[in-house]
Coordinates of C-alpha atoms in Angstrom, one line a residue:
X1 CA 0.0 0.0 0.0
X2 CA 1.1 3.6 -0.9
X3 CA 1.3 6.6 1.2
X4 CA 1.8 10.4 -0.4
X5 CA 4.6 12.2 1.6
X6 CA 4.1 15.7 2.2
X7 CA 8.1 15.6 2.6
X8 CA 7.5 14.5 -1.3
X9 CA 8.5 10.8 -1.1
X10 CA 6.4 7.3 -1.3
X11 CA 6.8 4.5 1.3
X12 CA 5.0 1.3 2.0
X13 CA 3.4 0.2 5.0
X14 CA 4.5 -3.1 5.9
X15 CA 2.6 -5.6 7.8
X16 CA 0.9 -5.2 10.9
X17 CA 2.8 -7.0 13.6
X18 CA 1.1 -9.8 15.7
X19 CA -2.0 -9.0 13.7
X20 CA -4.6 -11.8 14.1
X21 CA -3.4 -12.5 18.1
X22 CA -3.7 -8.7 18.8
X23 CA -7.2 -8.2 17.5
X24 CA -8.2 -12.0 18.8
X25 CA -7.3 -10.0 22.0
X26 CA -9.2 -6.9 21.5
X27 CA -12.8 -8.0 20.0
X28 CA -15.0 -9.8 22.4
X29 CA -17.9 -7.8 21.7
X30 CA -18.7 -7.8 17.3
X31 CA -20.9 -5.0 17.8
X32 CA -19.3 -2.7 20.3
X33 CA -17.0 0.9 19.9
X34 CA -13.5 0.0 19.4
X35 CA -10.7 2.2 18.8
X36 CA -7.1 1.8 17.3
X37 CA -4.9 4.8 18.4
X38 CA -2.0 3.9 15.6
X39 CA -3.9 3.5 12.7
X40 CA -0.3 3.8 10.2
X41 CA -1.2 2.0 6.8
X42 CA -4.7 0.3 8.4
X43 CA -3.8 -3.1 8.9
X44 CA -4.7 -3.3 12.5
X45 CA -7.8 -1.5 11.4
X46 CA -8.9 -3.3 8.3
X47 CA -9.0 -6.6 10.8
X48 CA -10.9 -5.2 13.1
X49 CA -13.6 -3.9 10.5
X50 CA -13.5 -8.1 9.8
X51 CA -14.8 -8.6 13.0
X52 CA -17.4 -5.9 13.6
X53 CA -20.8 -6.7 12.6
X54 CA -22.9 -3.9 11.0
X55 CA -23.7 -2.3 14.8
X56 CA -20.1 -1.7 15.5
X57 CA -17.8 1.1 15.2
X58 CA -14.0 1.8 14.8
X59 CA -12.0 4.3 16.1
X60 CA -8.7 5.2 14.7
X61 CA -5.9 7.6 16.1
X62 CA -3.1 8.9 13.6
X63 CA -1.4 12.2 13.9
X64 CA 0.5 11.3 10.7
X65 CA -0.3 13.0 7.8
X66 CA 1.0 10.0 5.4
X67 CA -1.2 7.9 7.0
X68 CA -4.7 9.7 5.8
X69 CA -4.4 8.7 2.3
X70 CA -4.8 5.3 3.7
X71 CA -8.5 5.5 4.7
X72 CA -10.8 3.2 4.7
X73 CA -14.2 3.6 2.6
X74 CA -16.8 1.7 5.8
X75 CA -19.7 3.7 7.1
X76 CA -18.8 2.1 10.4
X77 CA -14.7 3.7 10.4
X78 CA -13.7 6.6 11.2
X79 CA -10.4 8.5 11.1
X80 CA -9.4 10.8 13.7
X81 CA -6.0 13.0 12.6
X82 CA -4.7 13.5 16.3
X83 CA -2.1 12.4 18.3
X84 CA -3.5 9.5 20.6
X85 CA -3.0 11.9 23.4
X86 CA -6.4 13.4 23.0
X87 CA -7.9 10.3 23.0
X88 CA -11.0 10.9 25.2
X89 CA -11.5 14.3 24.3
X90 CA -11.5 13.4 20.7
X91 CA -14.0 10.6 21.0
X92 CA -16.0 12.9 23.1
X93 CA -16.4 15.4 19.8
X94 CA -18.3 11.8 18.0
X95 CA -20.1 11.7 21.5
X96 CA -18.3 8.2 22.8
X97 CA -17.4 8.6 26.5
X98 CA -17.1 4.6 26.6
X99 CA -15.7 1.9 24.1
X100 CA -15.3 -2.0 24.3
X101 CA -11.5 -2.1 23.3
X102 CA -8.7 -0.8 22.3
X103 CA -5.3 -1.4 20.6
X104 CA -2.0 0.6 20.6
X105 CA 0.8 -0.6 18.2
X106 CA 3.3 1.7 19.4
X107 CA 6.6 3.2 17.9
X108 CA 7.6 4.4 14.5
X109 CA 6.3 2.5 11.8
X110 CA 7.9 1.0 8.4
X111 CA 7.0 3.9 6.0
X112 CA 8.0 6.5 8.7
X113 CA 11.4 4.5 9.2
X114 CA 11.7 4.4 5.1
X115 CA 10.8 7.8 4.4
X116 CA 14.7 8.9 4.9
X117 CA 13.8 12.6 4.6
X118 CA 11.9 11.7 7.7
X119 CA 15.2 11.4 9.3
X120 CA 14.3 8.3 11.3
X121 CA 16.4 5.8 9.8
X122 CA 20.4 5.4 10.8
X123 CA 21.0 3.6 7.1
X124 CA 20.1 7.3 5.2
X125 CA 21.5 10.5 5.4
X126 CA 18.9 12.7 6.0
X127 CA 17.9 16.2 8.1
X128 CA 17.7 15.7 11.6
X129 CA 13.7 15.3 12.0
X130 CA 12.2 12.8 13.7
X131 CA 8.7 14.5 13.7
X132 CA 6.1 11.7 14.0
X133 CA 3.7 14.9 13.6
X134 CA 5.2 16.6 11.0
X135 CA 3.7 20.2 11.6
X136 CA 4.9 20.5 15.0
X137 CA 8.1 22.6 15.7
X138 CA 10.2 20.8 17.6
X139 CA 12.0 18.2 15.6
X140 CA 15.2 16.7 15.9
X141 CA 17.6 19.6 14.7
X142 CA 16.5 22.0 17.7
X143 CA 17.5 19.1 20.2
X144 CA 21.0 18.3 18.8
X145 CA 21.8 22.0 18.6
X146 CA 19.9 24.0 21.3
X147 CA 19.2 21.6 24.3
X148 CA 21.7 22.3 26.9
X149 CA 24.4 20.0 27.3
X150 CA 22.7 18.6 30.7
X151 CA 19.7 18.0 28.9
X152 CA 21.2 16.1 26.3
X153 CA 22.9 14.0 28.7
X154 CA 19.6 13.1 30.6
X155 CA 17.8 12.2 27.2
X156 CA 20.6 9.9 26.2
X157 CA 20.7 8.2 29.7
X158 CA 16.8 7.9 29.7
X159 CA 15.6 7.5 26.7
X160 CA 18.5 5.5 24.9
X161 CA 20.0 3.6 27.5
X162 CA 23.6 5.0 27.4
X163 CA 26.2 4.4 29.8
X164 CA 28.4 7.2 28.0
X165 CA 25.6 9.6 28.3
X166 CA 27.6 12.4 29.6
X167 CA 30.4 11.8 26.8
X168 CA 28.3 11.9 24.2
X169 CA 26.8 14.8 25.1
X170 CA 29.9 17.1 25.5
X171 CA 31.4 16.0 22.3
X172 CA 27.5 17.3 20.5
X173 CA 28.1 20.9 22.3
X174 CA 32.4 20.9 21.4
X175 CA 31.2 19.9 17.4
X176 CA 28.3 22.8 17.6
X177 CA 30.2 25.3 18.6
X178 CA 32.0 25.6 15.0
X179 CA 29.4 24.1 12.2
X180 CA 25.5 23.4 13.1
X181 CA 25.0 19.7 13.0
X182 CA 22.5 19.6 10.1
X183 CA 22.0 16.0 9.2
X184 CA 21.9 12.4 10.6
X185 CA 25.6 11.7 9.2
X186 CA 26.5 15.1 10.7
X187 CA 25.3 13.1 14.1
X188 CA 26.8 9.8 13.2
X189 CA 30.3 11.6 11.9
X190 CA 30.2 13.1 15.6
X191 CA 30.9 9.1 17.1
X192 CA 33.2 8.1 14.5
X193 CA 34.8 6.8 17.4
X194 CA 32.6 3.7 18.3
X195 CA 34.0 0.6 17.1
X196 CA 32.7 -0.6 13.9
X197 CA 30.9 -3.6 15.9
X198 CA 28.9 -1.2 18.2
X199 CA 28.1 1.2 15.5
X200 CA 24.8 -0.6 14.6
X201 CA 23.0 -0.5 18.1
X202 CA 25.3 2.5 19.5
X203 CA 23.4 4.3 16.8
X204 CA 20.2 3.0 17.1
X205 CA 20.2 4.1 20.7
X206 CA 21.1 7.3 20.2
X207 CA 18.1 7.9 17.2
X208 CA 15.9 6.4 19.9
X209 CA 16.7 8.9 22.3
X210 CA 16.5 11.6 20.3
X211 CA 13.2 10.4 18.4
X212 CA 11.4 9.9 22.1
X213 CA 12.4 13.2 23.0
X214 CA 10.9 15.1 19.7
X215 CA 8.1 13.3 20.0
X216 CA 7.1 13.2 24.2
X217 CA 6.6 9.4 23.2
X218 CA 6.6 8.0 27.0
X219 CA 4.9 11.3 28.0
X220 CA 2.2 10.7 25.3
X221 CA 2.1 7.1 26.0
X222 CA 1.4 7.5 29.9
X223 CA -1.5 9.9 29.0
X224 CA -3.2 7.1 26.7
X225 CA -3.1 4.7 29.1
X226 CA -4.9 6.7 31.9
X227 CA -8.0 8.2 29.1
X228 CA -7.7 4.2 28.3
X229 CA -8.9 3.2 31.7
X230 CA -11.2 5.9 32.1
X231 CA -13.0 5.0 29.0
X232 CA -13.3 1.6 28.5
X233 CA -16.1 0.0 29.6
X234 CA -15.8 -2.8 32.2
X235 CA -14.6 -6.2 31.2
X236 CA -13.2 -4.0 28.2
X237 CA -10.0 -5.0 26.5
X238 CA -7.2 -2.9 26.4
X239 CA -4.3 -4.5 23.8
X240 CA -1.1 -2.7 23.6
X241 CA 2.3 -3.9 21.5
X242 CA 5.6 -2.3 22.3
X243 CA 8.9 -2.4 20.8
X244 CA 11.4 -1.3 23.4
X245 CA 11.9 -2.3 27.1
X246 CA 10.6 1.8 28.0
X247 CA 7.6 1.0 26.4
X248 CA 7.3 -2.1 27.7
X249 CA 7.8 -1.4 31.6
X250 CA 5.3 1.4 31.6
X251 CA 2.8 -0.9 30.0
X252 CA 3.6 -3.7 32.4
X253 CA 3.7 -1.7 35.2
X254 CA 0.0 0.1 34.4
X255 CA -2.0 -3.5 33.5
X256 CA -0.7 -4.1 36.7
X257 CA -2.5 -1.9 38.6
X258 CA -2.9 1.6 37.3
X259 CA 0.0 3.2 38.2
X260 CA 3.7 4.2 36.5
X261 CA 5.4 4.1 39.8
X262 CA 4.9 4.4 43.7
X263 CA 3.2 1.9 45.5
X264 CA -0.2 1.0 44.7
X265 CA -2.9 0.9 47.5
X266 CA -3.2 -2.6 49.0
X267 CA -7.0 -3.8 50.2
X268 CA -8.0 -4.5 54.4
X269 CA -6.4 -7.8 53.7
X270 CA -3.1 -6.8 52.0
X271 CA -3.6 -7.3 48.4
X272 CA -2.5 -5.0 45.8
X273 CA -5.2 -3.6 44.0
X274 CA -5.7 -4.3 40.5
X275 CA -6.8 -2.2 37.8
X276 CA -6.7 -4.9 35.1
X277 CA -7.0 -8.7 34.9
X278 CA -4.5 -10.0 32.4
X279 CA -5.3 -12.2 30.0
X280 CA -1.3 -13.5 29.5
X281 CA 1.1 -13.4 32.9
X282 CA 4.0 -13.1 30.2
X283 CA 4.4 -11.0 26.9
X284 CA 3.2 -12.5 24.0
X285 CA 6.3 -12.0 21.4
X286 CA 6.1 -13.2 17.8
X287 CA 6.8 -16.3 16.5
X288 CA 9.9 -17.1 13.8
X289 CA 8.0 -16.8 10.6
X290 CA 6.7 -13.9 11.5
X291 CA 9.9 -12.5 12.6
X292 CA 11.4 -13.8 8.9
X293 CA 9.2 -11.8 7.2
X294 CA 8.7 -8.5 9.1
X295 CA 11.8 -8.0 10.9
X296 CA 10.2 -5.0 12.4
X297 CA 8.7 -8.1 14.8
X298 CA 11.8 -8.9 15.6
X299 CA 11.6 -7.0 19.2
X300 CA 7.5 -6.6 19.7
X301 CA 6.0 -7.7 22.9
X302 CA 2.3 -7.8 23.1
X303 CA 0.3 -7.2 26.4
X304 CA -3.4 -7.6 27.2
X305 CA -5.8 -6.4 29.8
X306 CA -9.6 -6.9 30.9
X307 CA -10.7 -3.9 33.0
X308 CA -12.0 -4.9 36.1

């Protein structure tokens, strides 16, 4: 499937990852309200539409703009062009204060990743972008050149993982001070230093860093998750795939019981209370042939909850 680029490019949508267990998860109810918050190239959506019978409704989030010339032509879809952030304020405006289910397939998808004006890849040189939304002003150029060198240090340690943080950081405000680093080789020239057999995920944890902080991901993410419990109904499904152990702890951590840290309140005999009953103890991850032939599966861990 195509997608128009207003950076002037085409990409494909690949598959949907864990496809048929995800929405398996997520319908329980053919004619209820369900929303998908990542609609991308519709796959997710189009198998949901499978399952709804004329009553129900879909639902779906994308503050993309690629990804609204992949609509789908079904009295019972609709297509909201917002960041998932405003979830229960935009389903309000279509008067839905409650839904049955609903699925997150979080992260940056294929086309975005093989757009490389997009500037998401490491493989292209690009600008430094990293806008999931693309008219929003912040994008990945203002944070390599005007955050200050603490803040950099704190988004690399955070949000990529990095030991080296602080080093990596110091060398970004040395380089700046003589040329403005423009592209995503200008960033990757800057580490030239990494040894050729750490390049590959040194790099990819640096881009993930950066990307989470352009885009608020884990900020965005939390706020989903609590509109998520508010809305769904009870006994409603709420089916969320990650790619990235962030993403994946706050997820845990809020099926759980509601929160994203602190100690949850425990009942007169001790228990924990629970905000969601889940339907697998452990992530559900992909299998091999999957993995074979969307590699993007490679590092997806599905998680499902029933509210209670």
């Amino acid at each position: 499937m195509k997608s128009f680029s207003p950076f002037g490019g085409k990409g494909e949508y690949h598959n949907p990852v864990l496809l048929k267990k995800s929405v398996d998860d997520l319908v329980t109810n053919p004619d209820g309200i369900y929303v998908d918050v990542t609609f991308g190239g519709g796959g997710h959506s189009r198998e949901i539409l499978k399952r709804l019978s004329e009553k129900g409704k879909l639902f779906s989030f994308d503050q993309d703009l690629d990804a609204l010339e992949n609509t789908i032509d079904d009295e019972r879809f609709t297509l909201i062009n917002q960041n998932f952030r405003f979830l229960e304020n935009s389903l309000l405006m279509y008067g839905i204060n409650a839904v049955d289910g609903i699925l997150a397939d979080l992260g940056v998808s294929s086309h975005q990743f093989d757009e490389a004006e997009r500037g998401f890849s490491t493989r292209s040189n690009a600008p430094l972008d990293m806008r999931m939304n693309v008219m929003q002003s912040l994008d990945a150029k203002k944070v390599i050149n005007d955050y200050e060198e603490e803040q950099l240090a704190d988004i690399f340690y955070h949000y990529g993982e990095l030991r080296e943080a602080r080093k990596l950081a110091r060398e970004i405000v040395h380089q700046r001070k003589t040329k403005k680093i423009e592209t995503t080789e200008d960033l990757k020239n800057l580490f030239s230093f990494i040894p050729p057999h750490k390049q590959n995920k040194f790099f990819a944890q640096v881009f993930q860093a950066v990307r989470i902080e352009v885009n608020q991901e884990l900020e965005v993410l939390k706020e989903m998750l609590l509109q998520s419990y508010k809305i769904l109904k009870p006994n409603g499904r709420l089916v969320v795939i990650s790619y990235h152990s962030l993403e994946d702890r706050l997820v845990k951590r809020f099926l759980k019981n509601g929160m994203f840290e602190g100690e949850p309140s425990r009942d007169i005999y001790g228990n924990y209370a629970k905000a969601f009953e889940l339907l697998q103890n452990k992530a559900v991850i992909p299998d091999d042939a999957e993995i074979e032939e969307n590699s993007r599966a490679r590092s997806a861990k599905l998680r499902t909850g029933t509210k209670l």
